[in-house]
Amino acid sequence: MLDCTPKEIKERTGGGLINPAKTCQPIGAMYAALGIHKCLPHSHGSQGCCSFHRMHLTRHFRDPVMASTSSFTEGSSVFGGGANLKASIKNVFTMYDPDVIAVHTTCLTETIGDDIPSIIRSAEVPEGKVVIHANTPSYQGSHITGFSNMVKGMVNYFAEATEPIKKEQINVIPGFVNPADMREIKRLLKLIGAKSVMFPDTSGVVDSPMTGEFQMYPEGGTTVAELKDAGNSKLTVALGRFASSDGAEVLAKKCLVPVATLKTPIGIKATDALLMVARRAFAKEIPAEIELERGQLVDIMTDTHFHFHGKKVAIFGDPDIVTGIAEFVLSLGMIPVHVLTGTPGGAIGSAVGSFEEDIQEMLSQAGVKGNVKAGGDLFTFHQWIKNEPVDLIIGNTYGKYIARAEDIPLVRVGFPVLDRSVHSYMPIVGYRGAMRLLEMISNALLDRQDRDAADEDFELVM
């Protein structure tokens, strides 16, 4: 079907999307909630919504994702879901015994207008247990917006400033990244000697080991005690403006914790920025182990620069990841001519800045021009590629159809990756993650060169 995508680009005035480059808020909220230890995400809406969100996350992580639902019926749709939510809270605590239930809304209950805080206050919540919530209508924003809104819910319900002097610890809001990325960020901060509180933290939750026994709540996740103590930290680092900055700003207002908003640490420049912030905050020296990794990355980039120089690339996906990837490929000498995210320019009700301005400024500094769009779709992305072909596409699994139609190599990065495995166990952040990205990009380009080479040009050494 995509072979028939027209090359001519016409302005669409209807406001609809064709092949969206995003999914809905509740998936992001569900993923964020899984990053709390012994937390059960709860979808306040129909069974179908919860099933889709669980399935999508399970297929990406290849790990079972647990969540409950209010199971709306026709009656709930007419008279409201208050009774369903109260019954759900009681049943979930009785049957599954989580420490936290994290309620996220769906478009149906948002359209009805359910007053979630009031319903929670009147529900039967056992002593020592907590119910939190986030408003996540599917018809606004994207899964990144939903992730951001659930992080704000964590801050609103848990964070407390109980110490007269801020502790020598740093809060890290990692953004919508894989558990391997969260592990890598924690590893780098640990090597520096900076104590960190990461929230949410899905490492050890959706990448838990096979033990032969089913665990409803794996060992990973940020504990409630850590979430409360986040208000006593001396600094919050928000990695990725769209997924992380809103929660950090709420924490700053509530508990007076200063904020440093940085890019997702993909590549040398962004990883350097994270380490320098931690170094200045804690007066720590960068250890030799980290300097070694950085030096190895620089060496690889130097040795293989001719693989990348001048190659045109098209990038799509979540805004924080796309921004990091764009900055990284520019450092390799590649030209990002098409850059698109399905997430609108900023999270609903926030002032996180403009994705398009960020990317255009980056391109301008590098002296290159490209198509940039926030709130776009893959139909537009495909049309761009038809009008200006590229050497490589970087994005999630949904890019495989365009890659096949246009015969272009695809490097799978971001969410969701549904047709490959192991990706959630391997980081793309930090210096090690950049080495992995280098290998993935280089292999894709060289495999194509091998495939297309005439017999007399088929080289052993490349």
Short mmCIF file of C-alpha atoms in Angstrom, two decimals:
data_model
loop_
_atom_site.label_atom_id
_atom_site.label_comp_id
_atom_site.label_asym_id
_atom_site.label_seq_id
_atom_site.Cartn_x
_atom_site.Cartn_y
_atom_site.Cartn_z
CA MET A 1 0.00 0.00 0.00
CA LEU A 2 2.81 2.43 0.86
CA ASP A 3 4.13 2.04 -2.69
CA CYS A 4 1.15 4.20 -3.67
CA THR A 5 1.95 7.10 -1.31
CA PRO A 6 1.83 10.19 -3.57
CA LYS A 7 5.00 12.20 -4.01
CA GLU A 8 3.08 15.46 -4.30
CA ILE A 9 2.57 17.04 -0.88
CA LYS A 10 -0.78 18.78 -0.41
CA GLU A 11 -1.88 20.71 2.65
CA ARG A 12 -4.32 18.70 4.73
CA THR A 13 -6.99 20.90 6.32
CA GLY A 14 -9.06 18.16 7.98
CA GLY A 15 -6.76 17.81 10.97
CA GLY A 16 -6.55 14.02 10.78
CA LEU A 17 -3.43 11.85 10.90
CA ILE A 18 -2.41 9.07 8.53
CA ASN A 19 -0.14 6.48 10.16
CA PRO A 20 0.42 8.37 13.45
CA ALA A 21 3.99 8.56 14.74
CA LYS A 22 2.83 8.21 18.35
CA THR A 23 0.42 6.31 20.56
CA CYS A 24 -1.90 7.44 23.34
CA GLN A 25 -1.29 8.90 26.81
CA PRO A 26 -2.32 5.88 28.94
CA ILE A 27 0.54 3.72 27.59
CA GLY A 28 3.07 6.29 28.81
CA ALA A 29 1.32 6.57 32.17
CA MET A 30 1.22 2.78 32.54
CA TYR A 31 4.94 2.50 31.77
CA ALA A 32 5.81 5.24 34.27
CA ALA A 33 3.70 3.58 36.97
CA LEU A 34 5.56 0.30 36.45
CA GLY A 35 8.66 2.19 37.61
CA ILE A 36 7.32 2.32 41.19
CA HIS A 37 8.14 -0.71 43.35
CA LYS A 38 5.08 -2.89 44.07
CA CYS A 39 2.82 -0.62 42.04
CA LEU A 40 -0.07 -1.88 39.92
CA PRO A 41 -1.10 0.47 37.11
CA HIS A 42 -4.87 0.84 36.84
CA SER A 43 -6.65 1.83 33.64
CA HIS A 44 -9.86 3.70 34.45
CA GLY A 45 -11.89 2.84 31.37
CA SER A 46 -12.87 -0.15 29.30
CA GLN A 47 -11.15 -3.55 29.27
CA GLY A 48 -10.14 -3.02 25.66
CA CYS A 49 -8.03 0.04 26.47
CA CYS A 50 -6.11 -1.76 29.22
CA SER A 51 -5.60 -4.85 27.06
CA PHE A 52 -4.15 -2.83 24.18
CA HIS A 53 -1.76 -0.90 26.42
CA ARG A 54 -0.56 -4.03 28.22
CA MET A 55 -0.12 -5.86 24.91
CA HIS A 56 1.88 -3.04 23.33
CA LEU A 57 4.26 -2.78 26.30
CA THR A 58 4.57 -6.56 26.58
CA ARG A 59 5.47 -6.90 22.90
CA HIS A 60 8.14 -4.18 23.17
CA PHE A 61 9.78 -5.47 26.37
CA ARG A 62 9.09 -9.20 25.87
CA ASP A 63 8.15 -9.29 29.55
CA PRO A 64 4.66 -9.62 31.09
CA VAL A 65 3.13 -6.25 31.97
CA MET A 66 0.58 -6.30 34.77
CA ALA A 67 -2.27 -3.78 35.06
CA SER A 68 -5.89 -3.71 36.22
CA THR A 69 -8.94 -2.00 34.77
CA SER A 70 -12.25 -0.49 35.86
CA SER A 71 -13.97 -2.55 33.13
CA PHE A 72 -16.49 0.04 31.96
CA THR A 73 -19.80 -1.21 30.60
CA GLU A 74 -22.53 0.70 28.80
CA GLY A 75 -23.94 1.72 32.19
CA SER A 76 -20.60 3.14 33.33
CA SER A 77 -20.37 5.10 30.10
CA VAL A 78 -23.72 6.75 30.81
CA PHE A 79 -23.74 7.17 34.60
CA GLY A 80 -20.00 7.56 35.26
CA GLY A 81 -17.29 5.25 36.47
CA GLY A 82 -17.14 6.17 40.14
CA ALA A 83 -18.67 2.92 41.38
CA ASN A 84 -16.39 0.89 39.12
CA LEU A 85 -13.26 2.63 40.38
CA LYS A 86 -14.20 2.24 44.04
CA ALA A 87 -14.93 -1.45 43.53
CA SER A 88 -11.70 -1.87 41.58
CA ILE A 89 -9.57 -0.27 44.30
CA LYS A 90 -11.10 -2.53 46.95
CA ASN A 91 -10.75 -5.68 44.85
CA VAL A 92 -7.19 -4.97 43.68
CA PHE A 93 -5.89 -4.39 47.20
CA THR A 94 -7.68 -7.54 48.40
CA MET A 95 -6.60 -9.84 45.57
CA TYR A 96 -3.22 -8.51 44.37
CA ASP A 97 -1.93 -6.58 47.41
CA PRO A 98 0.14 -3.84 45.76
CA ASP A 99 1.62 -1.03 47.84
CA VAL A 100 0.47 1.53 45.28
CA ILE A 101 -2.33 1.68 42.72
CA ALA A 102 -1.58 4.22 39.99
CA VAL A 103 -4.81 5.23 38.26
CA HIS A 104 -4.65 6.71 34.79
CA THR A 105 -7.72 7.85 32.90
CA THR A 106 -8.81 7.10 29.33
CA CYS A 107 -10.71 9.14 26.78
CA LEU A 108 -14.04 7.64 27.84
CA THR A 109 -13.84 8.63 31.50
CA GLU A 110 -12.33 12.01 30.61
CA THR A 111 -15.28 12.69 28.30
CA ILE A 112 -17.71 11.68 31.05
CA GLY A 113 -15.90 13.97 33.47
CA ASP A 114 -15.20 11.60 36.39
CA ASP A 115 -13.73 13.45 39.40
CA ILE A 116 -10.89 11.02 40.10
CA PRO A 117 -9.46 12.69 43.26
CA SER A 118 -12.89 12.73 44.90
CA ILE A 119 -13.53 9.10 43.99
CA ILE A 120 -10.15 8.07 45.42
CA ARG A 121 -10.81 9.97 48.66
CA SER A 122 -14.10 8.10 49.15
CA ALA A 123 -12.65 4.67 48.26
CA GLU A 124 -11.62 1.96 50.75
CA VAL A 125 -7.82 2.17 50.86
CA PRO A 126 -6.11 -0.09 53.45
CA GLU A 127 -3.75 1.49 55.96
CA GLY A 128 -0.24 1.84 54.58
CA LYS A 129 -1.44 1.65 50.98
CA VAL A 130 -1.67 4.54 48.49
CA VAL A 131 -3.72 5.36 45.40
CA ILE A 132 -2.33 8.01 43.03
CA HIS A 133 -3.69 9.24 39.72
CA ALA A 134 -2.92 11.08 36.51
CA ASN A 135 -5.32 12.53 33.95
CA THR A 136 -4.36 11.04 30.59
CA PRO A 137 -7.01 11.59 27.89
CA SER A 138 -6.04 9.77 24.71
CA TYR A 139 -7.26 12.57 22.47
CA GLN A 140 -4.54 14.95 23.67
CA GLY A 141 -0.77 14.71 23.51
CA SER A 142 0.86 11.29 23.17
CA HIS A 143 2.36 8.49 25.26
CA ILE A 144 5.13 10.95 26.17
CA THR A 145 2.53 13.34 27.58
CA GLY A 146 1.03 10.47 29.58
CA PHE A 147 4.43 9.52 30.98
CA SER A 148 5.01 13.16 31.98
CA ASN A 149 1.60 13.41 33.65
CA MET A 150 2.14 10.25 35.71
CA VAL A 151 5.55 11.53 36.84
CA LYS A 152 3.81 14.72 38.01
CA GLY A 153 1.33 12.51 39.88
CA MET A 154 4.21 10.79 41.68
CA VAL A 155 5.58 14.15 42.79
CA ASN A 156 2.19 15.48 43.86
CA TYR A 157 1.31 12.41 45.94
CA PHE A 158 4.67 11.44 47.40
CA ALA A 159 7.46 14.04 47.42
CA GLU A 160 8.03 15.78 50.77
CA ALA A 161 10.59 18.29 51.99
CA THR A 162 11.18 17.04 55.53
CA GLU A 163 14.86 17.93 56.06
CA PRO A 164 16.07 21.46 56.98
CA ILE A 165 19.13 21.00 54.75
CA LYS A 166 18.99 19.31 51.37
CA LYS A 167 20.71 15.92 51.19
CA GLU A 168 23.77 15.19 49.06
CA GLN A 169 21.72 13.28 46.51
CA ILE A 170 20.41 13.92 43.02
CA ASN A 171 16.99 13.14 41.59
CA VAL A 172 16.99 11.77 38.05
CA ILE A 173 13.86 11.71 35.91
CA PRO A 174 15.08 9.57 32.99
CA GLY A 175 12.25 10.08 30.51
CA PHE A 176 10.57 7.41 28.39
CA VAL A 177 13.61 5.18 27.83
CA ASN A 178 14.31 1.48 28.12
CA PRO A 179 15.32 -0.09 31.48
CA ALA A 180 18.85 -0.62 30.12
CA ASP A 181 19.16 3.14 29.65
CA MET A 182 18.07 3.73 33.23
CA ARG A 183 20.67 1.22 34.45
CA GLU A 184 23.39 2.94 32.42
CA ILE A 185 22.53 6.40 33.79
CA LYS A 186 22.61 5.05 37.36
CA ARG A 187 25.93 3.32 36.66
CA LEU A 188 27.57 6.51 35.43
CA LEU A 189 26.36 8.49 38.46
CA LYS A 190 27.50 5.71 40.81
CA LEU A 191 30.98 5.77 39.25
CA ILE A 192 31.16 9.49 39.92
CA GLY A 193 30.11 8.88 43.51
CA ALA A 194 26.80 10.76 43.27
CA LYS A 195 23.93 9.21 45.21
CA SER A 196 20.84 9.24 43.03
CA VAL A 197 17.09 8.73 43.30
CA MET A 198 15.71 7.77 39.90
CA PHE A 199 11.98 7.93 39.32
CA PRO A 200 10.38 6.20 37.66
CA ASP A 201 12.82 3.30 37.38
CA THR A 202 11.69 0.29 35.35
CA SER A 203 15.02 -1.53 35.55
CA GLY A 204 14.42 -4.82 37.33
CA VAL A 205 10.72 -4.61 36.46
CA VAL A 206 10.30 -5.09 32.71
CA ASP A 207 13.72 -6.71 32.28
CA SER A 208 13.53 -9.03 35.27
CA PRO A 209 15.39 -12.37 35.11
CA MET A 210 13.84 -15.78 34.53
CA THR A 211 13.77 -17.51 37.93
CA GLY A 212 11.20 -20.21 37.30
CA GLU A 213 8.73 -18.52 39.64
CA PHE A 214 6.14 -15.88 38.75
CA GLN A 215 6.56 -12.57 40.58
CA MET A 216 3.65 -10.17 40.45
CA TYR A 217 5.97 -7.41 41.64
CA PRO A 218 9.63 -7.85 40.68
CA GLU A 219 12.46 -6.45 42.79
CA GLY A 220 12.97 -3.29 40.73
CA GLY A 221 11.29 0.08 40.80
CA THR A 222 11.56 3.23 42.89
CA THR A 223 10.31 2.66 46.44
CA VAL A 224 7.71 4.86 48.09
CA ALA A 225 10.35 5.91 50.66
CA GLU A 226 12.64 7.08 47.83
CA LEU A 227 9.81 8.99 46.15
CA LYS A 228 9.05 10.79 49.42
CA ASP A 229 12.75 11.53 49.96
CA ALA A 230 13.03 13.11 46.49
CA GLY A 231 11.86 16.36 48.07
CA ASN A 232 15.03 16.41 50.20
CA SER A 233 17.49 16.18 47.27
CA LYS A 234 19.79 19.07 46.39
CA LEU A 235 19.13 18.80 42.63
CA THR A 236 16.77 17.26 40.09
CA VAL A 237 18.04 16.40 36.63
CA ALA A 238 15.28 16.09 34.03
CA LEU A 239 16.58 14.11 31.06
CA GLY A 240 14.46 15.10 28.09
CA ARG A 241 12.27 18.15 28.22
CA PHE A 242 9.07 16.58 26.94
CA ALA A 243 8.91 13.53 29.21
CA SER A 244 10.70 14.81 32.31
CA SER A 245 10.73 18.57 32.76
CA ASP A 246 7.14 19.03 33.96
CA GLY A 247 7.59 16.64 36.88
CA ALA A 248 10.86 18.33 37.82
CA GLU A 249 9.23 21.77 37.77
CA VAL A 250 6.37 20.57 40.01
CA LEU A 251 8.94 19.18 42.44
CA ALA A 252 10.82 22.49 42.38
CA LYS A 253 7.67 24.40 43.33
CA LYS A 254 6.53 21.90 45.95
CA CYS A 255 9.85 21.12 47.66
CA LEU A 256 12.24 23.85 46.41
CA VAL A 257 14.56 21.37 44.69
CA PRO A 258 16.55 23.12 41.91
CA VAL A 259 16.17 21.75 38.38
CA ALA A 260 18.64 21.10 35.57
CA THR A 261 16.84 20.16 32.35
CA LEU A 262 19.11 18.36 29.89
CA LYS A 263 18.81 16.38 26.70
CA THR A 264 18.49 12.61 26.86
CA PRO A 265 22.20 11.65 27.16
CA ILE A 266 22.64 10.18 23.68
CA GLY A 267 26.11 10.75 22.24
CA ILE A 268 29.18 12.55 23.55
CA LYS A 269 27.84 16.07 23.96
CA ALA A 270 24.68 15.17 25.89
CA THR A 271 26.47 12.60 28.09
CA ASP A 272 29.19 15.16 28.86
CA ALA A 273 26.48 17.62 29.95
CA LEU A 274 24.96 15.12 32.41
CA LEU A 275 28.33 14.25 33.96
CA MET A 276 29.38 17.89 34.25
CA VAL A 277 26.15 18.79 36.07
CA ALA A 278 26.70 15.93 38.53
CA ARG A 279 30.39 16.82 38.91
CA ARG A 280 29.64 20.46 39.74
CA ALA A 281 26.78 19.60 42.11
CA PHE A 282 28.83 17.16 44.16
CA ALA A 283 32.38 18.45 43.60
CA LYS A 284 33.42 15.04 42.28
CA GLU A 285 36.14 14.14 39.81
CA ILE A 286 35.36 12.14 36.68
CA PRO A 287 36.88 8.69 37.30
CA ALA A 288 39.36 7.08 34.91
CA GLU A 289 36.85 4.35 33.99
CA ILE A 290 34.46 6.91 32.48
CA GLU A 291 37.30 8.80 30.77
CA LEU A 292 38.38 5.49 29.21
CA GLU A 293 34.88 4.86 27.81
CA ARG A 294 34.71 8.38 26.39
CA GLY A 295 38.14 8.01 24.81
CA GLN A 296 37.15 4.71 23.22
CA LEU A 297 34.05 6.32 21.74
CA VAL A 298 36.06 9.20 20.28
CA ASP A 299 38.54 6.69 18.84
CA ILE A 300 35.74 4.69 17.16
CA MET A 301 34.18 7.85 15.74
CA THR A 302 37.55 8.89 14.31
CA ASP A 303 38.36 5.47 12.89
CA THR A 304 35.01 5.09 11.14
CA HIS A 305 34.14 8.67 10.18
CA PHE A 306 34.23 7.86 6.46
CA HIS A 307 31.33 5.42 6.97
CA PHE A 308 29.05 8.26 8.00
CA HIS A 309 30.27 11.51 6.46
CA GLY A 310 27.71 13.11 4.18
CA LYS A 311 25.15 10.33 4.53
CA LYS A 312 21.55 11.57 4.57
CA VAL A 313 19.33 10.28 7.35
CA ALA A 314 15.62 10.51 8.21
CA ILE A 315 14.70 10.29 11.92
CA PHE A 316 11.30 9.87 13.59
CA GLY A 317 9.99 8.90 17.01
CA ASP A 318 9.60 10.41 20.48
CA PRO A 319 10.80 14.03 20.73
CA ASP A 320 13.47 13.56 23.41
CA ILE A 321 14.95 10.51 21.67
CA VAL A 322 14.79 12.13 18.23
CA THR A 323 16.54 15.26 19.53
CA GLY A 324 19.33 13.16 21.02
CA ILE A 325 19.72 11.04 17.88
CA ALA A 326 19.77 14.13 15.65
CA GLU A 327 22.55 15.71 17.73
CA PHE A 328 24.51 12.45 17.67
CA VAL A 329 24.33 11.86 13.90
CA LEU A 330 25.37 15.47 13.29
CA SER A 331 28.49 14.77 15.37
CA LEU A 332 29.21 11.87 12.98
CA GLY A 333 29.04 14.11 9.93
CA MET A 334 25.66 12.79 8.80
CA ILE A 335 22.90 15.06 7.49
CA PRO A 336 19.45 14.69 9.14
CA VAL A 337 17.29 15.95 6.28
CA HIS A 338 13.93 14.74 7.66
CA VAL A 339 13.16 14.91 11.41
CA LEU A 340 9.65 14.23 12.74
CA THR A 341 7.84 13.43 15.97
CA GLY A 342 4.19 12.54 16.46
CA THR A 343 4.08 14.27 19.83
CA PRO A 344 2.74 17.84 19.67
CA GLY A 345 5.22 20.69 20.16
CA GLY A 346 4.86 20.64 23.93
CA ALA A 347 3.01 18.64 26.55
CA ILE A 348 -0.55 19.85 27.14
CA GLY A 349 -0.57 22.73 29.63
CA SER A 350 3.20 22.98 29.82
CA ALA A 351 5.86 25.29 28.47
CA VAL A 352 8.59 22.82 27.57
CA GLY A 353 9.56 24.68 24.43
CA SER A 354 9.31 23.86 20.77
CA PHE A 355 10.62 20.65 19.23
CA GLU A 356 10.81 22.29 15.83
CA GLU A 357 12.82 25.25 17.14
CA ASP A 358 15.23 22.94 18.97
CA ILE A 359 15.95 20.86 15.88
CA GLN A 360 16.13 23.81 13.48
CA GLU A 361 18.64 25.54 15.76
CA MET A 362 20.72 22.36 15.85
CA LEU A 363 20.65 22.07 12.06
CA SER A 364 21.45 25.76 11.62
CA GLN A 365 24.53 25.50 13.84
CA ALA A 366 25.72 22.58 11.70
CA GLY A 367 25.07 24.49 8.49
CA VAL A 368 22.49 22.05 7.12
CA LYS A 369 18.83 22.34 6.18
CA GLY A 370 16.07 19.82 6.72
CA ASN A 371 12.35 19.19 7.09
CA VAL A 372 11.25 19.31 10.73
CA LYS A 373 7.77 18.70 12.14
CA ALA A 374 6.15 18.14 15.54
CA GLY A 375 2.72 16.52 15.73
CA GLY A 376 3.34 14.93 12.34
CA ASP A 377 2.59 11.50 10.93
CA LEU A 378 4.37 8.83 8.92
CA PHE A 379 2.44 9.70 5.75
CA THR A 380 4.16 13.10 5.73
CA PHE A 381 7.46 11.46 6.65
CA HIS A 382 7.13 9.07 3.70
CA GLN A 383 6.30 11.91 1.31
CA TRP A 384 9.42 13.80 2.44
CA ILE A 385 11.55 10.74 1.70
CA LYS A 386 9.96 10.33 -1.74
CA ASN A 387 10.88 13.92 -2.58
CA GLU A 388 14.38 13.74 -1.08
CA PRO A 389 15.66 10.17 -0.67
CA VAL A 390 17.96 9.29 2.23
CA ASP A 391 20.63 6.69 2.94
CA LEU A 392 19.19 5.60 6.29
CA ILE A 393 16.04 5.74 8.41
CA ILE A 394 16.25 5.76 12.21
CA GLY A 395 13.04 5.11 14.13
CA ASN A 396 10.79 2.46 15.65
CA THR A 397 9.32 -0.66 14.06
CA TYR A 398 6.60 1.27 12.22
CA GLY A 399 9.30 2.64 9.94
CA LYS A 400 9.86 -0.81 8.39
CA TYR A 401 7.00 -0.33 5.93
CA ILE A 402 8.50 2.89 4.54
CA ALA A 403 11.97 1.31 4.57
CA ARG A 404 10.67 -1.61 2.51
CA ALA A 405 8.67 0.55 0.11
CA GLU A 406 11.66 2.82 -0.60
CA ASP A 407 14.41 0.18 -0.19
CA ILE A 408 16.23 2.07 2.57
CA PRO A 409 18.06 0.53 5.58
CA LEU A 410 16.29 0.98 8.93
CA VAL A 411 17.97 1.25 12.35
CA ARG A 412 15.39 0.44 15.03
CA VAL A 413 15.53 2.86 17.96
CA GLY A 414 12.88 4.10 20.37
CA PHE A 415 9.38 2.88 21.23
CA PRO A 416 7.93 0.55 20.14
CA VAL A 417 10.31 -2.04 18.69
CA LEU A 418 8.03 -5.00 18.08
CA ASP A 419 9.89 -7.09 15.51
CA ARG A 420 13.30 -7.43 17.17
CA SER A 421 14.42 -8.50 20.65
CA VAL A 422 17.18 -7.72 23.19
CA HIS A 423 16.95 -3.96 22.49
CA SER A 424 15.48 -3.17 25.93
CA TYR A 425 18.48 -4.87 27.59
CA MET A 426 21.05 -2.77 25.71
CA PRO A 427 21.43 0.99 26.34
CA ILE A 428 21.66 3.76 23.76
CA VAL A 429 22.56 6.41 26.37
CA GLY A 430 25.98 7.24 27.74
CA TYR A 431 29.28 6.52 26.02
CA ARG A 432 28.61 2.78 25.90
CA GLY A 433 25.20 3.40 24.38
CA ALA A 434 26.75 5.66 21.75
CA MET A 435 29.16 2.86 20.82
CA ARG A 436 26.19 0.55 20.31
CA LEU A 437 24.41 3.14 18.15
CA LEU A 438 27.59 3.58 16.12
CA GLU A 439 27.73 -0.15 15.48
CA MET A 440 24.04 -0.33 14.52
CA ILE A 441 24.27 2.62 12.11
CA SER A 442 27.58 1.52 10.62
CA ASN A 443 26.42 -2.07 10.10
CA ALA A 444 23.22 -0.94 8.38
CA LEU A 445 25.13 1.29 5.97
CA LEU A 446 27.87 -1.25 5.26
CA ASP A 447 25.42 -4.12 4.80
CA ARG A 448 23.69 -2.01 2.17
CA GLN A 449 27.03 -1.23 0.52
CA ASP A 450 27.86 -4.94 0.39
CA ARG A 451 24.43 -5.82 -0.97
CA ASP A 452 24.62 -3.28 -3.79
CA ALA A 453 28.29 -3.80 -4.71
CA ALA A 454 29.23 -5.23 -8.07
CA ASP A 455 31.49 -8.29 -7.94
CA GLU A 456 34.58 -6.25 -8.74
CA ASP A 457 33.74 -3.77 -5.92
CA PHE A 458 32.91 -6.35 -3.23
CA GLU A 459 35.52 -5.50 -0.61
CA LEU A 460 36.90 -7.61 2.23
CA VAL A 461 38.05 -4.64 4.29
CA MET A 462 35.73 -1.67 4.64
#
